[in-house]
Tab-separated table of C-alpha atoms in Angstrom:
chain	number	residue	atom	x	y	z
A	1	MET	CA	71.944	-0.427	-2.784
A	2	GLY	CA	69.982	2.002	-4.920
A	3	THR	CA	69.198	-0.770	-7.411
A	4	HIS	CA	67.950	-3.033	-4.607
A	5	GLU	CA	65.664	-0.292	-3.254
A	6	SER	CA	64.417	0.360	-6.768
A	7	LEU	CA	63.507	-3.321	-7.210
A	8	ILE	CA	61.673	-3.371	-3.872
A	9	SER	CA	59.847	-0.182	-4.809
A	10	ARG	CA	58.781	-1.631	-8.155
A	11	GLU	CA	57.640	-4.884	-6.485
A	12	ILE	CA	55.544	-2.928	-3.972
A	13	SER	CA	54.115	-0.828	-6.792
A	14	THR	CA	53.254	-3.961	-8.797
A	15	LYS	CA	51.513	-5.584	-5.807
A	16	SER	CA	49.630	-2.341	-5.148
A	17	ASP	CA	48.469	-2.234	-8.775
A	18	GLU	CA	47.372	-5.884	-8.582
A	19	ALA	CA	45.453	-5.264	-5.358
A	20	GLU	CA	43.783	-2.188	-6.854
A	21	SER	CA	42.910	-4.183	-9.975
A	22	GLN	CA	41.381	-6.964	-7.841
A	23	ASN	CA	39.373	-4.436	-5.816
A	24	THR	CA	38.100	-2.830	-9.019
A	25	SER	CA	37.189	-6.260	-10.389
A	26	THR	CA	35.353	-7.170	-7.152
A	27	VAL	CA	33.386	-3.897	-7.214
A	28	SER	CA	32.498	-4.446	-10.884
A	29	GLN	CA	31.317	-7.996	-10.166
A	30	THR	CA	29.222	-6.771	-7.229
A	31	VAL	CA	27.602	-4.015	-9.305
A	32	PHE	CA	26.966	-6.434	-12.159
A	33	GLY	CA	25.490	-8.961	-9.722
A	34	VAL	CA	23.108	-6.392	-8.240
A	35	LEU	CA	22.001	-5.229	-11.708
A	36	HIS	CA	21.521	-8.848	-12.803
A	37	LEU	CA	19.334	-9.494	-9.727
A	38	ILE	CA	17.249	-6.342	-10.281
A	39	ILE	CA	16.657	-7.129	-13.971
A	40	SER	CA	15.816	-10.812	-13.463
A	41	LEU	CA	13.546	-10.064	-10.486
A	42	GLY	CA	11.966	-7.175	-12.410
A	43	LEU	CA	11.095	-9.545	-15.252
A	44	PHE	CA	9.221	-11.778	-12.803
A	45	PHE	CA	7.189	-8.750	-11.694
A	46	ALA	CA	6.598	-7.715	-15.323
A	47	ILE	CA	5.331	-11.192	-16.254
A	48	ASP	CA	3.105	-11.199	-13.167
A	49	MET	CA	1.592	-7.778	-14.005
A	50	PHE	CA	1.016	-8.755	-17.630
A	51	LEU	CA	-0.796	-11.977	-16.662
A	52	LYS	CA	-2.919	-10.182	-14.057
A	53	LYS	CA	-4.065	-7.591	-16.601
A	54	LEU	CA	-4.749	-10.339	-19.145
A	55	PHE	CA	-6.833	-12.387	-16.714
A	56	SER	CA	-8.638	-9.300	-15.445
A	57	ALA	CA	-9.556	-8.211	-18.988
A	58	ALA	CA	-10.848	-11.708	-19.744
A	59	SER	CA	-12.722	-11.867	-16.369
A	60	ILE	CA	-10.915	-15.094	-15.437
A	61	GLN	CA	-11.038	-15.837	-11.705
A	62	PHE	CA	-8.272	-18.467	-11.734
A	63	PRO	CA	-4.965	-17.211	-10.168
A	64	SER	CA	-2.829	-15.922	-13.031
A	65	ALA	CA	0.434	-16.813	-11.265
A	66	LEU	CA	-0.379	-20.538	-11.230
A	67	PHE	CA	-1.141	-20.377	-14.950
A	68	GLY	CA	2.118	-18.512	-15.496
A	69	MET	CA	4.066	-21.099	-13.507
A	70	PHE	CA	2.845	-23.937	-15.712
A	71	CYS	CA	3.460	-21.859	-18.861
A	72	ILE	CA	7.084	-21.132	-17.874
A	73	PHE	CA	7.655	-24.766	-16.926
A	74	SER	CA	6.154	-25.975	-20.230
A	75	ALA	CA	8.225	-23.472	-22.227
A	76	LEU	CA	11.427	-24.623	-20.510
A	77	VAL	CA	10.585	-28.276	-21.189
A	78	VAL	CA	9.894	-27.566	-24.882
A	79	LEU	CA	13.136	-25.578	-25.198
A	80	ASP	CA	15.038	-28.354	-23.461
A	81	CYS	CA	13.779	-30.808	-26.088
A	82	THR	CA	14.473	-28.517	-29.049
A	83	VAL	CA	17.213	-26.015	-28.117
A	84	PRO	CA	18.723	-27.171	-24.777
A	85	SER	CA	21.307	-24.374	-24.733
A	86	VAL	CA	18.525	-21.746	-24.665
A	87	ALA	CA	16.755	-23.503	-21.765
A	88	MET	CA	20.017	-23.609	-19.791
A	89	ALA	CA	20.731	-19.953	-20.616
A	90	LEU	CA	17.302	-18.949	-19.268
A	91	MET	CA	17.905	-20.963	-16.107
A	92	LYS	CA	21.237	-19.220	-15.595
A	93	PHE	CA	19.801	-15.769	-16.335
A	94	PHE	CA	16.980	-16.109	-13.781
A	95	GLU	CA	19.152	-17.825	-11.172
A	96	PRO	CA	19.847	-14.623	-9.117
A	97	ALA	CA	16.106	-13.885	-8.840
A	98	PHE	CA	15.317	-17.501	-8.007
A	99	MET	CA	18.012	-17.626	-5.293
A	100	PHE	CA	16.814	-14.294	-3.830
A	101	ILE	CA	13.230	-15.583	-3.653
A	102	HIS	CA	14.338	-18.923	-2.232
A	103	ARG	CA	16.442	-17.181	0.428
A	104	TRP	CA	13.480	-15.131	1.667
A	105	LEU	CA	10.673	-17.527	0.686
A	106	PRO	CA	8.973	-18.039	4.099
A	107	LEU	CA	8.976	-14.275	4.706
A	108	PHE	CA	6.588	-13.641	1.799
A	109	TYR	CA	3.897	-15.830	3.407
A	110	VAL	CA	3.995	-14.054	6.776
A	111	PRO	CA	1.583	-11.062	6.330
A	112	SER	CA	-1.570	-13.172	6.605
A	113	LEU	CA	-0.205	-14.661	9.854
A	114	VAL	CA	0.657	-11.258	11.343
A	115	VAL	CA	-2.925	-9.980	10.918
A	116	LEU	CA	-4.476	-13.269	12.081
A	117	PRO	CA	-5.669	-11.705	15.396
A	118	LEU	CA	-7.975	-9.446	13.363
A	119	SER	CA	-9.469	-12.401	11.451
A	120	ILE	CA	-10.388	-14.605	14.416
A	121	LYS	CA	-11.528	-12.034	16.991
A	122	ASP	CA	-15.263	-12.492	16.227
A	123	ILE	CA	-15.317	-16.314	16.312
A	124	PRO	CA	-17.054	-17.738	19.460
A	125	ALA	CA	-14.707	-19.651	21.774
A	126	ALA	CA	-16.625	-22.957	21.550
A	127	SER	CA	-16.671	-22.858	17.757
A	128	GLY	CA	-13.020	-21.833	17.753
A	129	ILE	CA	-12.064	-24.959	19.733
A	130	LYS	CA	-13.953	-27.193	17.292
A	131	ILE	CA	-12.348	-25.488	14.323
A	132	GLY	CA	-8.929	-25.846	15.956
A	133	PHE	CA	-9.537	-29.567	16.413
A	134	ILE	CA	-10.500	-29.921	12.739
A	135	ILE	CA	-7.489	-27.916	11.593
A	136	VAL	CA	-4.885	-29.901	13.552
A	137	GLY	CA	-6.475	-33.328	13.150
A	138	GLY	CA	-7.353	-32.675	9.526
A	139	TRP	CA	-3.852	-31.465	8.708
A	140	LEU	CA	-2.258	-34.589	10.192
A	141	ALA	CA	-4.747	-36.914	8.480
A	142	THR	CA	-4.321	-35.221	5.086
A	143	LEU	CA	-0.527	-35.310	5.389
A	144	CYS	CA	-0.662	-39.061	6.115
A	145	VAL	CA	-3.120	-39.763	3.290
A	146	ALA	CA	-1.036	-37.847	0.733
A	147	GLY	CA	2.286	-39.338	1.830
A	148	PHE	CA	1.149	-42.955	2.161
A	149	THR	CA	-0.786	-42.747	-1.127
A	150	ALA	CA	2.381	-41.609	-2.912
A	151	LEU	CA	4.325	-44.526	-1.445
A	152	ALA	CA	1.531	-47.023	-2.203
A	153	ILE	CA	1.254	-45.933	-5.844
A	154	ARG	CA	5.017	-46.112	-6.275
A	155	LYS	CA	4.960	-49.661	-4.922
A	156	ALA	CA	2.038	-50.570	-7.215
A	157	VAL	CA	3.653	-49.230	-10.396
A	158	LYS	CA	7.092	-50.444	-9.246
A	159	THR	CA	8.866	-47.115	-9.830
A	160	GLU	CA	12.320	-47.094	-8.333
A	161	MET	CA	13.305	-43.928	-6.512
A	162	MET	CA	16.181	-41.991	-8.059
A	163	ASP	CA	18.170	-39.197	-6.404
A	164	ALA	CA	16.869	-35.657	-6.828
A	165	GLU	CA	19.011	-33.081	-8.581
A	166	PRO	CA	21.023	-31.185	-5.946
A	167	MET	CA	19.519	-27.763	-5.220
A	168	GLU	CA	21.765	-24.938	-4.079
A	169	LYS	CA	21.053	-23.621	-0.592
A	170	PRO	CA	20.834	-19.831	-0.102
A	171	SER	CA	23.695	-18.057	1.635
A	172	PRO	CA	23.385	-17.418	5.404
A	173	PHE	CA	22.618	-13.938	6.714
A	174	SER	CA	25.631	-11.749	7.467
A	175	SER	CA	26.171	-9.552	10.523
A	176	ILE	CA	26.147	-6.494	8.215
A	177	GLU	CA	22.583	-7.352	7.122
A	178	VAL	CA	21.469	-7.805	10.727
A	179	TRP	CA	22.944	-4.467	11.832
A	180	ALA	CA	21.574	-2.639	8.772
A	181	TRP	CA	18.009	-3.842	9.430
A	182	THR	CA	18.409	-3.123	13.154
A	183	GLY	CA	19.343	0.462	12.288
A	184	ILE	CA	16.312	0.793	9.986
A	185	LEU	CA	14.033	-0.530	12.743
A	186	LEU	CA	15.322	1.782	15.477
A	187	ILE	CA	15.461	4.965	13.396
A	188	SER	CA	12.034	4.465	11.787
A	189	LEU	CA	10.506	3.504	15.139
A	190	VAL	CA	11.702	6.754	16.743
A	191	VAL	CA	10.436	8.775	13.747
A	192	ALA	CA	7.018	7.065	13.880
A	193	PHE	CA	6.713	7.573	17.630
A	194	PHE	CA	7.302	11.325	17.508
A	195	ASN	CA	5.497	11.911	14.187
A	196	PRO	CA	3.037	9.092	13.273
A	197	THR	CA	2.308	10.692	9.881
A	198	ALA	CA	5.885	11.675	8.983
A	199	PHE	CA	5.578	9.977	5.576
A	200	GLY	CA	2.043	11.137	4.836
A	201	THR	CA	-0.031	8.347	6.398
A	202	HIS	CA	0.186	6.046	9.415
A	203	ALA	CA	0.679	2.993	7.168
A	204	ARG	CA	3.649	4.500	5.315
A	205	THR	CA	5.245	5.727	8.530
A	206	CYS	CA	4.851	2.342	10.244
A	207	LEU	CA	6.023	0.462	7.129
A	208	PRO	CA	9.835	0.608	7.711
A	209	PHE	CA	9.901	-0.614	11.318
A	210	LEU	CA	7.209	-3.283	10.832
A	211	LEU	CA	8.995	-4.592	7.734
A	212	ALA	CA	12.317	-4.541	9.605
A	213	SER	CA	10.716	-6.470	12.488
A	214	ASN	CA	9.645	-9.192	10.041
A	215	VAL	CA	13.080	-9.377	8.446
A	216	LEU	CA	14.972	-9.411	11.756
A	217	GLY	CA	12.560	-11.987	13.187
A	218	TYR	CA	13.200	-14.228	10.199
A	219	MET	CA	16.966	-13.773	10.485
A	220	LEU	CA	16.838	-14.575	14.187
A	221	GLY	CA	14.633	-17.621	13.610
A	222	SER	CA	16.879	-18.869	10.806
A	223	GLY	CA	19.851	-18.783	13.162
A	224	LEU	CA	18.225	-21.066	15.747
A	225	PRO	CA	19.559	-24.637	16.135
A	226	SER	CA	18.031	-27.218	13.765
A	227	SER	CA	16.434	-29.110	16.648
A	228	VAL	CA	14.632	-25.937	17.754
A	229	LYS	CA	13.536	-24.993	14.223
A	230	LYS	CA	11.739	-28.328	13.843
A	231	VAL	CA	9.213	-27.233	16.488
A	232	PHE	CA	9.645	-23.449	16.290
A	233	HIS	CA	9.994	-22.513	12.647
A	234	PRO	CA	11.466	-19.101	11.659
A	235	ILE	CA	8.000	-18.205	10.329
A	236	ILE	CA	6.712	-18.189	13.924
A	237	CYS	CA	9.594	-16.001	15.092
A	238	CYS	CA	9.029	-13.676	12.140
A	239	THR	CA	5.295	-13.366	12.893
A	240	LEU	CA	5.692	-12.863	16.630
A	241	SER	CA	8.329	-10.152	16.184
A	242	ALA	CA	5.921	-8.036	14.111
A	243	ASP	CA	2.916	-8.677	16.375
A	244	LEU	CA	4.829	-7.902	19.581
A	245	LEU	CA	6.296	-4.722	18.110
A	246	ALA	CA	2.838	-3.659	16.866
A	247	LEU	CA	1.461	-4.314	20.371
A	248	ALA	CA	4.237	-2.281	22.029
A	249	PHE	CA	4.058	0.590	19.553
A	250	GLY	CA	0.249	0.664	19.692
A	251	TYR	CA	0.376	0.903	23.494
A	252	LEU	CA	3.130	3.520	23.723
A	253	SER	CA	1.819	5.700	20.901
A	254	LYS	CA	-1.808	5.371	22.099
A	255	LEU	CA	-2.807	4.233	18.571
A	256	GLY	CA	-3.833	0.753	19.765
A	257	PHE	CA	-2.822	-2.750	18.661
A	258	GLU	CA	-5.588	-3.403	16.111
A	259	PRO	CA	-5.161	-0.088	14.228
A	260	VAL	CA	-1.406	-0.710	13.924
A	261	LEU	CA	-2.105	-4.174	12.489
A	262	GLY	CA	-4.489	-2.455	10.093
A	263	TYR	CA	-1.616	-0.212	8.981
A	264	TYR	CA	0.550	-3.327	8.489
A	265	LEU	CA	-1.737	-4.762	5.784
A	266	THR	CA	-3.960	-2.173	4.118
A	267	ASN	CA	-4.635	-3.969	0.790
A	268	ALA	CA	-4.486	-0.528	-0.832
A	269	SER	CA	-1.851	0.105	-3.500
A	270	SER	CA	-2.041	3.875	-2.901
A	271	ASN	CA	-1.287	3.471	0.813
A	272	PRO	CA	0.723	0.252	1.284
A	273	GLY	CA	1.910	-1.177	4.572
A	274	ALA	CA	4.757	-3.568	5.326
A	275	GLY	CA	2.532	-6.602	4.687
A	276	ASP	CA	1.502	-5.252	1.291
A	277	ILE	CA	5.168	-4.987	0.247
A	278	LEU	CA	5.756	-8.642	1.148
A	279	ASN	CA	2.498	-9.755	-0.474
A	280	ALA	CA	3.603	-8.077	-3.713
A	281	PHE	CA	6.241	-10.809	-4.079
A	282	LEU	CA	3.826	-13.743	-3.703
A	283	ASP	CA	2.868	-14.186	-7.350
A	284	SER	CA	6.498	-13.818	-8.430
A	285	VAL	CA	7.319	-16.531	-5.897
A	286	ILE	CA	4.829	-18.862	-7.579
A	287	LEU	CA	6.256	-18.051	-11.029
A	288	SER	CA	9.748	-18.899	-9.766
A	289	PHE	CA	8.596	-22.394	-8.769
A	290	ALA	CA	8.656	-23.261	-12.488
A	291	PHE	CA	12.465	-23.176	-12.463
A	292	SER	CA	12.818	-25.535	-9.500
A	293	MET	CA	10.262	-27.870	-11.128
A	294	PHE	CA	12.239	-27.780	-14.380
A	295	LYS	CA	15.432	-28.688	-12.550
A	296	GLN	CA	13.695	-31.835	-11.267
A	297	ARG	CA	11.806	-32.519	-14.539
A	298	LYS	CA	13.195	-36.050	-14.914
A	299	LEU	CA	12.053	-36.984	-11.434
A	300	ILE	CA	8.612	-35.403	-11.959
A	301	LYS	CA	8.130	-37.320	-15.226
A	302	ARG	CA	9.330	-40.560	-13.673
A	303	HIS	CA	7.000	-40.250	-10.682
A	304	ALA	CA	3.960	-38.612	-12.344
A	305	ALA	CA	1.655	-41.462	-11.296
A	306	GLU	CA	2.225	-41.032	-7.552
A	307	ILE	CA	2.271	-37.219	-7.755
A	308	PHE	CA	-1.085	-36.868	-9.529
A	309	THR	CA	-2.828	-39.740	-7.733
A	310	SER	CA	-1.797	-38.678	-4.243
A	311	VAL	CA	-2.842	-35.055	-4.889
A	312	ILE	CA	-6.275	-36.104	-6.168
A	313	VAL	CA	-6.861	-38.548	-3.294
A	314	SER	CA	-5.703	-36.084	-0.619
A	315	THR	CA	-7.848	-33.242	-2.043
A	316	VAL	CA	-10.993	-35.368	-2.076
A	317	PHE	CA	-10.200	-36.653	1.413
A	318	SER	CA	-9.602	-33.146	2.768
A	319	LEU	CA	-12.901	-31.712	1.474
A	320	TYR	CA	-15.149	-34.604	2.501
A	321	SER	CA	-13.468	-35.365	5.852
A	322	THR	CA	-13.774	-31.687	6.841
A	323	ALA	CA	-17.495	-31.697	5.992
A	324	LEU	CA	-18.063	-34.953	7.893
A	325	VAL	CA	-16.082	-34.058	11.027
A	326	GLY	CA	-17.684	-30.604	11.111
A	327	ARG	CA	-21.092	-32.241	11.303
A	328	LEU	CA	-19.979	-34.870	13.851
A	329	VAL	CA	-18.627	-32.247	16.282
A	330	GLY	CA	-21.724	-30.054	15.868
A	331	LEU	CA	-20.059	-27.102	14.153
A	332	GLU	CA	-22.482	-24.599	12.619
A	333	PRO	CA	-23.075	-25.404	8.908
A	334	SER	CA	-21.977	-21.920	7.771
A	335	LEU	CA	-18.691	-22.318	9.668
A	336	THR	CA	-18.135	-25.835	8.319
A	337	LEU	CA	-18.652	-24.605	4.751
A	338	SER	CA	-16.198	-21.790	5.404
A	339	ILE	CA	-13.416	-24.176	6.431
A	340	LEU	CA	-13.901	-26.787	3.678
A	341	PRO	CA	-10.901	-25.623	1.597
A	342	ARG	CA	-8.543	-25.512	4.625
A	343	CYS	CA	-5.710	-27.267	2.731
A	344	ILE	CA	-5.966	-25.194	-0.452
A	345	THR	CA	-3.991	-22.045	-1.206
A	346	LEU	CA	-5.843	-18.883	-0.129
A	347	ALA	CA	-6.642	-17.392	-3.558
A	348	LEU	CA	-8.347	-20.600	-4.702
A	349	ALA	CA	-9.869	-21.310	-1.276
A	350	LEU	CA	-11.773	-18.010	-1.505
A	351	SER	CA	-12.921	-18.961	-5.016
A	352	ILE	CA	-14.169	-22.308	-3.709
A	353	ILE	CA	-16.311	-20.890	-0.900
A	354	SER	CA	-17.932	-18.490	-3.379
A	355	PHE	CA	-19.772	-21.595	-4.637
A	356	PHE	CA	-21.397	-22.029	-1.203
A	357	GLU	CA	-24.007	-19.577	0.042
A	358	GLY	CA	-23.494	-18.491	3.640
A	359	ALA	CA	-19.760	-19.196	3.829
A	360	ILE	CA	-17.644	-16.552	5.609
A	361	SER	CA	-14.602	-15.460	3.612
A	362	SER	CA	-12.715	-13.937	6.571
A	363	LEU	CA	-12.980	-17.247	8.455
A	364	THR	CA	-11.792	-19.140	5.376
A	365	ALA	CA	-8.736	-16.900	5.165
A	366	ALA	CA	-7.961	-17.390	8.862
A	367	VAL	CA	-8.343	-21.185	8.731
A	368	VAL	CA	-6.189	-21.521	5.610
A	369	VAL	CA	-3.485	-19.434	7.280
A	370	VAL	CA	-3.594	-21.405	10.555
A	371	THR	CA	-3.485	-24.705	8.654
A	372	GLY	CA	-0.390	-23.474	6.836
A	373	LEU	CA	1.113	-22.362	10.146
A	374	VAL	CA	0.583	-25.796	11.710
A	375	GLY	CA	2.148	-27.452	8.673
A	376	ALA	CA	5.058	-25.027	8.596
A	377	ASN	CA	5.824	-25.655	12.248
A	378	PHE	CA	5.333	-29.414	12.532
A	379	ALA	CA	5.584	-30.929	9.034
A	380	GLN	CA	9.290	-31.777	9.168
A	381	THR	CA	9.133	-33.430	12.578
A	382	THR	CA	5.994	-35.380	11.632
A	383	LEU	CA	7.485	-36.542	8.320
A	384	ASP	CA	10.564	-37.751	10.187
A	385	LYS	CA	8.405	-39.650	12.687
A	386	LEU	CA	6.437	-41.260	9.836
A	387	ARG	CA	9.762	-42.165	8.157
A	388	PHE	CA	9.009	-40.416	4.888
A	389	ARG	CA	12.560	-40.180	3.575
A	390	ASP	CA	12.430	-39.238	-0.096
A	391	PRO	CA	11.753	-35.654	-1.272
A	392	ILE	CA	8.743	-36.684	-3.393
A	393	ALA	CA	6.662	-38.089	-0.528
A	394	ARG	CA	7.789	-35.294	1.801
A	395	GLY	CA	7.022	-32.552	-0.724
A	396	ILE	CA	3.619	-33.919	-1.760
A	397	ALA	CA	2.505	-34.618	1.810
A	398	THR	CA	3.534	-31.149	3.010
A	399	ALA	CA	2.025	-29.112	0.159
A	400	SER	CA	-1.196	-31.171	-0.006
A	401	SER	CA	-1.823	-30.599	3.690
A	402	ALA	CA	-0.370	-27.115	4.258
A	403	HIS	CA	-0.215	-25.380	0.822
A	404	GLY	CA	2.145	-22.386	0.407
A	405	LEU	CA	3.229	-21.902	4.021
A	406	GLY	CA	4.141	-25.565	4.344
A	407	THR	CA	5.963	-25.382	1.014
A	408	ALA	CA	7.983	-22.350	2.120
A	409	ALA	CA	8.882	-23.907	5.463
A	410	LEU	CA	9.969	-27.308	4.136
A	411	SER	CA	11.885	-25.986	1.141
A	412	ALA	CA	13.893	-23.600	3.337
A	413	ASN	CA	15.665	-26.639	4.817
A	414	GLU	CA	15.075	-29.181	2.044
A	415	PRO	CA	15.380	-27.361	-1.303
A	416	GLU	CA	15.257	-30.651	-3.228
A	417	ALA	CA	11.633	-31.079	-2.047
A	418	LEU	CA	10.546	-27.683	-3.445
A	419	PRO	CA	9.627	-28.868	-6.989
A	420	PHE	CA	7.293	-31.545	-5.626
A	421	CYS	CA	5.842	-29.129	-3.090
A	422	ALA	CA	5.247	-26.633	-5.901
A	423	ILE	CA	3.463	-29.012	-8.251
A	424	ALA	CA	1.365	-30.565	-5.446
A	425	TYR	CA	0.542	-27.092	-4.091
A	426	ALA	CA	-0.690	-25.997	-7.525
A	427	LEU	CA	-2.513	-29.203	-8.486
A	428	ASN	CA	-4.221	-29.399	-5.094
A	429	GLY	CA	-5.751	-25.956	-5.586
A	430	ILE	CA	-6.667	-26.562	-9.226
A	431	PHE	CA	-8.292	-29.935	-8.579
A	432	GLY	CA	-10.132	-28.697	-5.471
A	433	THR	CA	-11.571	-25.724	-7.372
A	434	THR	CA	-12.593	-27.907	-10.319
A	435	LEU	CA	-14.209	-30.439	-8.008
A	436	CYS	CA	-16.283	-27.835	-6.125
A	437	SER	CA	-17.442	-26.230	-9.376
A	438	ILE	CA	-19.335	-29.469	-10.229
A	439	PRO	CA	-22.956	-29.186	-8.934
A	440	PRO	CA	-23.333	-32.836	-7.793
A	441	VAL	CA	-20.131	-32.565	-5.767
A	442	ARG	CA	-21.314	-29.342	-4.108
A	443	GLU	CA	-24.677	-30.925	-3.321
A	444	SER	CA	-23.011	-33.974	-1.758
A	445	LEU	CA	-20.835	-31.740	0.439
A	446	LEU	CA	-23.881	-29.679	1.471
A	447	ALA	CA	-25.753	-32.876	2.319
A	448	ILE	CA	-22.910	-34.041	4.567
A	449	VAL	CA	-22.595	-30.626	6.245
A	450	GLY	CA	-26.332	-30.708	6.892
């Protein structure tokens, strides 16, 4: 009997040791995973800071992140041709950072939407209606032009479509994450209400609960049924959650809605708000696109003709159709000039309007953001209605008509379209900027605007 009890005791002890060993191994893997994510993500930030300083020292106005994206992509392609094992090792090393960015991608494009009420408040109602018509109609027309051009060129050069490389989808949000961010929101909201300058300034004190409202809004939106998300994208939910909370807090604290939105996005590194924290990721997001492009390098090479041609055609169409329709509907010339680069990413859109005297930069920013919002919300449904099935046509059409916001929205549900969104998004901005820097082109656009 004693021997039997001894055997049972030893078996229990062995199982206990195994369980403890497994728990230790799981903890070690978790710690290693977190460190791996921090280091890989930190390297993206380091590369971004280095390129910004380099471009600033050389007085180059072109966005450094786009240059960095193409450099990383080119380096990976060269390594793949010479030392493939090194290229694969780099892909594996940066995978945690890439998956983190891909999981939260739409969230990083939200700040400009949250502060949109501040950008459009001074636009007359009549002009606003005309601009709205141009934005929606122009977005749909540009999407169709880009998508159908890609299909037409493929048919002309007789390129057969091949399957895209499967792209891993980010993990869903857990209940622990939801409760953790809910706790941050409630605690920081109470602190801010009773002491608006608890952390030194209003912006820093409002930062935790406004950031938490964005995150929780995105989590909530991501959990909606697919049929709902096609017409009510998580980006909308994410934006509304921050705006509604800012409205409520501004009313209850007597600070006011507009000042609270001002605390959300200060554009001051010494006094950042929640929007500034999210914006800090944007250039790293663009750098990360190089890895998704590299994963689909064979498809990009195979379909280079339709990618480049459709981007060029859609960019030219977007600029000239905006100028023409603006004149036809009687929009003021200064406003028409301000909305010319409506389909181009914000950093380059602001560079483009600097070529035109009298253009209003705040209006340009608002129009670019609203165009992206329209694309983010309706691109998927519209592409389905137009029967654009393959990821190339869908990616090019979305990014050429709705730049970064459209890219973030589409790729959240269709990761295989991200590489084509990324390259179209970049080329669209580059080609549009190059085109508007040519004096005869500028003069022809001014002549059309009137």
